Coordinates of C-alpha atoms in Angstrom, one line a residue:
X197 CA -27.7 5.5 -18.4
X198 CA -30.1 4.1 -16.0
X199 CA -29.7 4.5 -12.3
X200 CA -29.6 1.0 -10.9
X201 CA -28.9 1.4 -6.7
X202 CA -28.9 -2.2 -5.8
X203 CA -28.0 -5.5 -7.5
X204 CA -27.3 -8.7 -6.0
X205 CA -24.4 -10.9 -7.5
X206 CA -22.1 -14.3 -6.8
X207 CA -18.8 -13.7 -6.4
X208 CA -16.4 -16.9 -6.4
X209 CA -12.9 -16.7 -5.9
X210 CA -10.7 -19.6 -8.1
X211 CA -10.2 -23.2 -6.8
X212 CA -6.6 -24.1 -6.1
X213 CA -4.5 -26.1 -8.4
X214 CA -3.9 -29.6 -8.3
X215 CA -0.8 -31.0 -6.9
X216 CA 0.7 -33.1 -9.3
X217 CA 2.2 -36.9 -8.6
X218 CA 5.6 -37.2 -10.8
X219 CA 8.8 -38.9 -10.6
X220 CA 12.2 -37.9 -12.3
X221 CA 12.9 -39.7 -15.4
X222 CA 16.5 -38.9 -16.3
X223 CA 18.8 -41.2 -18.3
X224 CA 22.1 -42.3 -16.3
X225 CA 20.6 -41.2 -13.2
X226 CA 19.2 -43.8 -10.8
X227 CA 16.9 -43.7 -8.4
X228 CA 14.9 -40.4 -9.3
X229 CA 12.7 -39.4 -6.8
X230 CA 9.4 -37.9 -6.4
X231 CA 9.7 -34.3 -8.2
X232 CA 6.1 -33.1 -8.4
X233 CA 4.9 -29.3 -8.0
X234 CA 2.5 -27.6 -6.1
X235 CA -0.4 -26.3 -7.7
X236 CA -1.2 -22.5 -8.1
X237 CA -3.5 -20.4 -5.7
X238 CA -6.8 -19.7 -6.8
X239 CA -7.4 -16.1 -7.8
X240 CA -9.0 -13.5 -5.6
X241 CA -12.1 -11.6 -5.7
X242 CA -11.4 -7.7 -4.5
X243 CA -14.1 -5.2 -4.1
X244 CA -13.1 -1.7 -4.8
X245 CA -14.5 1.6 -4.5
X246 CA -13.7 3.9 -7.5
X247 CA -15.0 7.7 -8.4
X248 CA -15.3 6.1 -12.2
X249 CA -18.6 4.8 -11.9
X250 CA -22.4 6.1 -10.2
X251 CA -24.4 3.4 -10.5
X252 CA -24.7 -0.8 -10.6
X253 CA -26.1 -0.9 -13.8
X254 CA -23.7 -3.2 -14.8
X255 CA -24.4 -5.6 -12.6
X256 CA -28.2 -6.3 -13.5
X257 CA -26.5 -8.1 -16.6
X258 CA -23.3 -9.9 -14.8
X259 CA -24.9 -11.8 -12.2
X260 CA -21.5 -13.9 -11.3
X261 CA -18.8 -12.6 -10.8
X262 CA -15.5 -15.3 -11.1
X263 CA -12.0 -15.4 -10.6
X264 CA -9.3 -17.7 -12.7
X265 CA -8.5 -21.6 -10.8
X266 CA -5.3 -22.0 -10.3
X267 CA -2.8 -24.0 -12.6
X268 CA -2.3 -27.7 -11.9
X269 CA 1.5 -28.3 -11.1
X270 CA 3.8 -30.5 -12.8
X271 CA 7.1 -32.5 -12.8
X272 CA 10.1 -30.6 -12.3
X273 CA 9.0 -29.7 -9.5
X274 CA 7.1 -26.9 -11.2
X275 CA 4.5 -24.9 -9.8
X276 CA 1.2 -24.6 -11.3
X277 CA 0.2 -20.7 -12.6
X278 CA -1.8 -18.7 -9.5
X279 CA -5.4 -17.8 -10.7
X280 CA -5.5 -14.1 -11.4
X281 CA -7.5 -12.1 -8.9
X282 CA -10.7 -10.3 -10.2
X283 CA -11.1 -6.6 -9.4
X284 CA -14.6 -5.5 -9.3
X285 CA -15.2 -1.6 -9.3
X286 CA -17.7 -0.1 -7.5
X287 CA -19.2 2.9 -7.1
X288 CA -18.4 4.5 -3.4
X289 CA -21.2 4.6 -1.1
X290 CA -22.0 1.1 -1.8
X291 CA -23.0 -1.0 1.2
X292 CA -22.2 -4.7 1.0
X293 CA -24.0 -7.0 2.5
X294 CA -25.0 -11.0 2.9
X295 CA -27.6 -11.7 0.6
X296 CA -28.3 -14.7 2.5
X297 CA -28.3 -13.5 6.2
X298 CA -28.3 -9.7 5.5
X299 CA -25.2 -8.9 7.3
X300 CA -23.4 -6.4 6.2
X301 CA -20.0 -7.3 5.5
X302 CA -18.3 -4.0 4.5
X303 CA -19.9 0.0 4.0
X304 CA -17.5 1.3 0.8
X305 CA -17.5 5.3 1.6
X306 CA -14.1 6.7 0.0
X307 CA -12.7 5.5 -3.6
X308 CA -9.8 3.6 -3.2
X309 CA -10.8 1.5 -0.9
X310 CA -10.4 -2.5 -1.0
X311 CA -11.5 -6.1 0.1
X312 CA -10.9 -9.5 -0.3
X313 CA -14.7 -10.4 -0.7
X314 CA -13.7 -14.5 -1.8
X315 CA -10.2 -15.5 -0.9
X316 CA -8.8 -18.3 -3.5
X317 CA -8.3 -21.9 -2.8
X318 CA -4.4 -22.8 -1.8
X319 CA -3.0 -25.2 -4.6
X320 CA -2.8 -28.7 -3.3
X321 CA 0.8 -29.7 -2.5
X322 CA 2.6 -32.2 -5.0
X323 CA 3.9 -35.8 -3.7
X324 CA 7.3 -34.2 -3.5
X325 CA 6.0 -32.2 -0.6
X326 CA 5.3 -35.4 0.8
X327 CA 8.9 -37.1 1.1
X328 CA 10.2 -38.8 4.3
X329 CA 12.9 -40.9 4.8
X330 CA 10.1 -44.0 5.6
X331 CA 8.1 -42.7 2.8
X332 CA 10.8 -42.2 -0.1
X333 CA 8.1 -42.4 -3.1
X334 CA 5.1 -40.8 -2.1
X335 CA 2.4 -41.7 -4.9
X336 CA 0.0 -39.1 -4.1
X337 CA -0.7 -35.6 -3.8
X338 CA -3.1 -33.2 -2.7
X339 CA -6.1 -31.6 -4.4
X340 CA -6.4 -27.7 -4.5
X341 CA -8.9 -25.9 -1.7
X342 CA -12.2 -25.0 -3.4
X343 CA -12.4 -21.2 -3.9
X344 CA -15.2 -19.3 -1.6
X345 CA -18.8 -18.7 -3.3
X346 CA -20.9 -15.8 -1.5
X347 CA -24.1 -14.3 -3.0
X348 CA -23.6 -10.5 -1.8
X349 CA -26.2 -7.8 -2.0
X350 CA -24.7 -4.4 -3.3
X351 CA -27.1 -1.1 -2.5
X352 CA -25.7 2.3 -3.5
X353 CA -26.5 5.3 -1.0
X354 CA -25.7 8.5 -2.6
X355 CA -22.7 10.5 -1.0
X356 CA -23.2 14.3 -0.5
X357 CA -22.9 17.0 2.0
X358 CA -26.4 18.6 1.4
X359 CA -29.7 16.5 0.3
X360 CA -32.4 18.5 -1.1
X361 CA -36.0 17.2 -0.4
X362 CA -39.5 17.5 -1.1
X363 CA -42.7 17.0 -2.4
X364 CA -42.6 16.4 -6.1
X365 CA -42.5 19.8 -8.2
X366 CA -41.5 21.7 -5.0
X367 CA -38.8 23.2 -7.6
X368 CA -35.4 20.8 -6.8
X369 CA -33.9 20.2 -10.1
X370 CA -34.4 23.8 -10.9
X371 CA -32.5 24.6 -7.4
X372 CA -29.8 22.4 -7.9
X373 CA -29.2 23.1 -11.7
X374 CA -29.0 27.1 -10.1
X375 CA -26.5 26.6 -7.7
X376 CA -24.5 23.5 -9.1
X377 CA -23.2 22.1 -12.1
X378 CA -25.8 18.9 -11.9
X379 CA -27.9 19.4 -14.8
X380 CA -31.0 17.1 -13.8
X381 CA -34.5 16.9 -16.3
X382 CA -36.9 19.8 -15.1
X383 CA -40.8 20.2 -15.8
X384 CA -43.8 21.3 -14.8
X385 CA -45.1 17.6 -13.8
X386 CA -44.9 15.7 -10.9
X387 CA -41.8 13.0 -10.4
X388 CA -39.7 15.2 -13.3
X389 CA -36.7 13.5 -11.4
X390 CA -36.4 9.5 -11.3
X391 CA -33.0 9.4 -10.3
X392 CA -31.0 11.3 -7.7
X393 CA -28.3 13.9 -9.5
X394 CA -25.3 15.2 -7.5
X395 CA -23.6 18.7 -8.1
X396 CA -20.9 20.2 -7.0
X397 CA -21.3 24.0 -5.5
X398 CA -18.6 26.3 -6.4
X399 CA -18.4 29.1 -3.2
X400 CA -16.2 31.8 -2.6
X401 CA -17.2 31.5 1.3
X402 CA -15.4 28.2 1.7
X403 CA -14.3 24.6 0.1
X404 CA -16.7 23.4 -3.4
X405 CA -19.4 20.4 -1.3
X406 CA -21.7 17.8 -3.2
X407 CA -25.6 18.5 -3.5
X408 CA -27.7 15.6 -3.9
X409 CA -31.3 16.3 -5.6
X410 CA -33.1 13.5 -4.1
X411 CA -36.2 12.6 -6.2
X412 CA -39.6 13.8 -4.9
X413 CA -41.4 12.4 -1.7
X414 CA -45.2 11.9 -1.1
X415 CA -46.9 10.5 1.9
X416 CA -46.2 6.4 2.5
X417 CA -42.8 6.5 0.6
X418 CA -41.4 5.0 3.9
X419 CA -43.5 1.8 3.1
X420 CA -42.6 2.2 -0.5
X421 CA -45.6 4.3 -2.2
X422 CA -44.2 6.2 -4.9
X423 CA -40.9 6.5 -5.7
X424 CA -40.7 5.3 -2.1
X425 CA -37.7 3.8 0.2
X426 CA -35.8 3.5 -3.0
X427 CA -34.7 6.9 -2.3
X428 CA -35.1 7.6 0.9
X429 CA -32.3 5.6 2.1
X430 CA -30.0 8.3 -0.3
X431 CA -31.2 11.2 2.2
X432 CA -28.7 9.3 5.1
X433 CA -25.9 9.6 3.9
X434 CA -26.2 13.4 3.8
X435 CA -24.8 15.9 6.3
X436 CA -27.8 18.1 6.3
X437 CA -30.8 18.8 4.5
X438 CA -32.6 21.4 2.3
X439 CA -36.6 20.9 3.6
X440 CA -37.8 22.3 0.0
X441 CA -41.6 23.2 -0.4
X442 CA -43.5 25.0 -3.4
X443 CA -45.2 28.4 -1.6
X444 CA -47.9 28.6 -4.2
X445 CA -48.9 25.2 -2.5
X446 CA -49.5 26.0 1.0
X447 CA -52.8 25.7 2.1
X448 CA -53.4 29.0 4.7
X449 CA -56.0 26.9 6.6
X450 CA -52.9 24.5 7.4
X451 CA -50.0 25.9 6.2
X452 CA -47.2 23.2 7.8
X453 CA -49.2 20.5 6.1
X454 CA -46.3 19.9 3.6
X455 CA -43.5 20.2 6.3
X456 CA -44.9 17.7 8.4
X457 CA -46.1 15.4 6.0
X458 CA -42.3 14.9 4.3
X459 CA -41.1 15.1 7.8
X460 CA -43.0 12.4 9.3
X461 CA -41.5 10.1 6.0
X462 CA -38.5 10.9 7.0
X463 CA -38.7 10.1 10.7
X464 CA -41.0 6.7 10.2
X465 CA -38.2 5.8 7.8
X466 CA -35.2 6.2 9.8
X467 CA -34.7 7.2 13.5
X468 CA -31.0 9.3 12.3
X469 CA -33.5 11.2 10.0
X470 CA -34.5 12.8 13.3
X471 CA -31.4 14.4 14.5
X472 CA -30.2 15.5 10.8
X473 CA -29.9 19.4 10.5
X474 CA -32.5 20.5 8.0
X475 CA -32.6 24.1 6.5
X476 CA -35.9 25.3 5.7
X477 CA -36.5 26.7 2.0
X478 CA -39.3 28.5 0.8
X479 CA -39.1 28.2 -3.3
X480 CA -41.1 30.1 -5.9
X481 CA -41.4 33.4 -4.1
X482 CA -41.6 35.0 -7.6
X483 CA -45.3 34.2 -7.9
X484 CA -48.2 36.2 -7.4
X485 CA -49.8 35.8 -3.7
X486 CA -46.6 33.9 -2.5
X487 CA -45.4 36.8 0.0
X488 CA -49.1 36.0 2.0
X489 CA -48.4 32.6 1.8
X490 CA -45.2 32.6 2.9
X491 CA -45.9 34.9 6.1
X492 CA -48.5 32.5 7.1
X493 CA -46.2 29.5 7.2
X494 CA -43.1 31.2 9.0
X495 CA -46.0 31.9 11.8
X496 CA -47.1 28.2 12.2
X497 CA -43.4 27.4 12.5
X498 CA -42.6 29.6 15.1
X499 CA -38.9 29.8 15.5
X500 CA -37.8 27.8 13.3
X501 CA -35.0 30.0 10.5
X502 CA -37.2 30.0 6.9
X503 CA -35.3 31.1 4.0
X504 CA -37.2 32.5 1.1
X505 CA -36.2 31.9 -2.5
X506 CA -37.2 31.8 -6.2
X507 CA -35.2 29.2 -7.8
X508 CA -36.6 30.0 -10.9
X509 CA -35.3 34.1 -11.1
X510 CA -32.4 33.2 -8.6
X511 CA -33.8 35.6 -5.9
X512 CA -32.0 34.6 -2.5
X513 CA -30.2 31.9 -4.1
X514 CA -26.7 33.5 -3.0
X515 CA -27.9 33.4 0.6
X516 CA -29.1 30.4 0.5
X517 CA -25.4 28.8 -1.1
X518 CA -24.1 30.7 1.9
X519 CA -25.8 29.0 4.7
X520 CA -24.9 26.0 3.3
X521 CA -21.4 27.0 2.6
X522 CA -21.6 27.9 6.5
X523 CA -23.1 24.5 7.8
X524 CA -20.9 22.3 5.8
X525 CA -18.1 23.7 7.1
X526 CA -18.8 23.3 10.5
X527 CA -20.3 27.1 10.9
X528 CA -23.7 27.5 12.7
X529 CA -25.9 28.6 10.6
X530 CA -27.2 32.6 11.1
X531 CA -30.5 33.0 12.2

């Protein structure tokens, strides 16, 4: 299935139920008074956040989004029938929003959560409603309130405990497929991964946490170059962050140029980006002249903790699902 993060819909809740104007007809009775019903509420529109679903691919094909009017009422003092309330399922970590004003009108972060998005109309009141003792034989009776009609913006941000980023074919899919159960495409091209997969590490260190692969970054993503700000905005909703980056790529002349460059995306993107623990990964260690490489970066980064890895034969993997075991669980991290 496609990975569709944002949509924009209408949602509009049912219009109340007309009251109704009747008067009871009854052989050998005299005098039968007004005995018209209400009408029924509109139905509601309700957001809710389920585990059921990722993405908001359904929505790119179900633009409007409507609950049932409510029934008109009738003699007999009858009620009309409420309009049934809609439930519309979304995935959690969908952020709401006016599509008109951009507000944002509710941030869905655990399943189970709900909200009235359109409230229904009220059902007008019939003329029996209206009945005083000056006015025995109302002949008139109220309309049903209009439901609510809102154009609402929907954008999914991923929810994990560890992001993994990096330049494209700095080895991510191949990471997370290692240490989780994600099994995301893997290749020896740039932009393998269009859409962000989520795993879930097994540990014996501490409680299983989520591991997002978020798609690869090159410089100007934060003004949409590349796979741009369509992903970045995934990397916030993370507790920390695996800084990725392909040793056989380091240039020794400027060995950080990677690390700053994704860095310096991140930061021009988003001022939280700056304060988000990031754990530094050296991948592909396995390859011939990597060691030199590798040696020369840790220097330019002074004191920074670097963790060396090959994804690819698994060397220093178990370390590495450690020290995030550790900083998930609200352990410092060893140095």
């Amino acid at each position: 299935m496609k990975f569709i993060d944002e949509a924009t819909i209408t949602v509009q809740s049912g219009n109340g139920g007309r009251g109704c104007v009747s008067f009871r007809r009854e052989k050998y009775i005299e005098r039968g008074g007004p005995d018209g019903g209400d009408g029924g509420g509109g139905g509601d529109v309700v957001l809710e956040a389920t585990a059921d679903t990722r993405t908001l691919y359904e929505f790119r094909h179900n633009r409007l989004i409507k609950a049932e009017n409510g029934g008109y009422g009738s003699g007999a003092k009858r009620h009309g029938k409420n309009g049934t309330d809609i439930v519309v399922y979304l995935p959690a970590g969908t952020v709401v929003s006016n599509a008109e004003t951009g507000e944002i009108i509710r941030d869905f972060v655990n399943p189970g959560e709900r909200f009235v998005i359109a409230k229904g109309g009220q059902g007008g009141r019939g003329n029996k409603r209206f009945t005083t003792a000056r006015n025995r034989a109302p002949r008139f009776a109220q309309t049903g309130e209009p439901g609510e009609s809102l154009i609402i913006h929907l954008e999914l941000k991923l929810l994990a405990d560890v992001g993994i980023i990096g330049f494209p074919n700095a080895g991510k899919s191949t990471l997370i497929r290692v240490i989780s159960s994600a099994r995301p495409k893997t290749a020896d091209y740039p932009f393998t991964t269009l859409t962000p997969s989520i795993g879930m590490v097994q540990s014996e260190w501490g409680e299983p946490f989520a591991v997002a692969d978020i798609p690869g970054l090159i410089e100007g993503a934060h003004e949409g170059i590349g796979l741009g700000t369509t992903f970045l905005k995934h990397i916030e909703r993370t507790r920390m962050l695996v800084h990725l980056i392909d040793v056989s790529d380091i240039d020794p002349e400027n060995p950080l140029a990677q690390f700053n460059a994704i860095n310096r995306e991140l930061f021009l993107f988003s001022d939280k980006l700056k304060e988000k623990e990031q754990l530094v990964v050296l991948n592909k260690l396995d390859l011939t002249g990597a060691e030199e490489k590798a040696e020369a970066f840790e220097k330019a980064l002074g004191e920074i903790p670097v963790l060396r890895i090959s994804a690819a034969s698994t060397q220093g993997v178990d370390v590495l699902k450690e020290k995030l075991n550790q900083a998930v669980n609200g352990t410092e991290l060893d140095e």
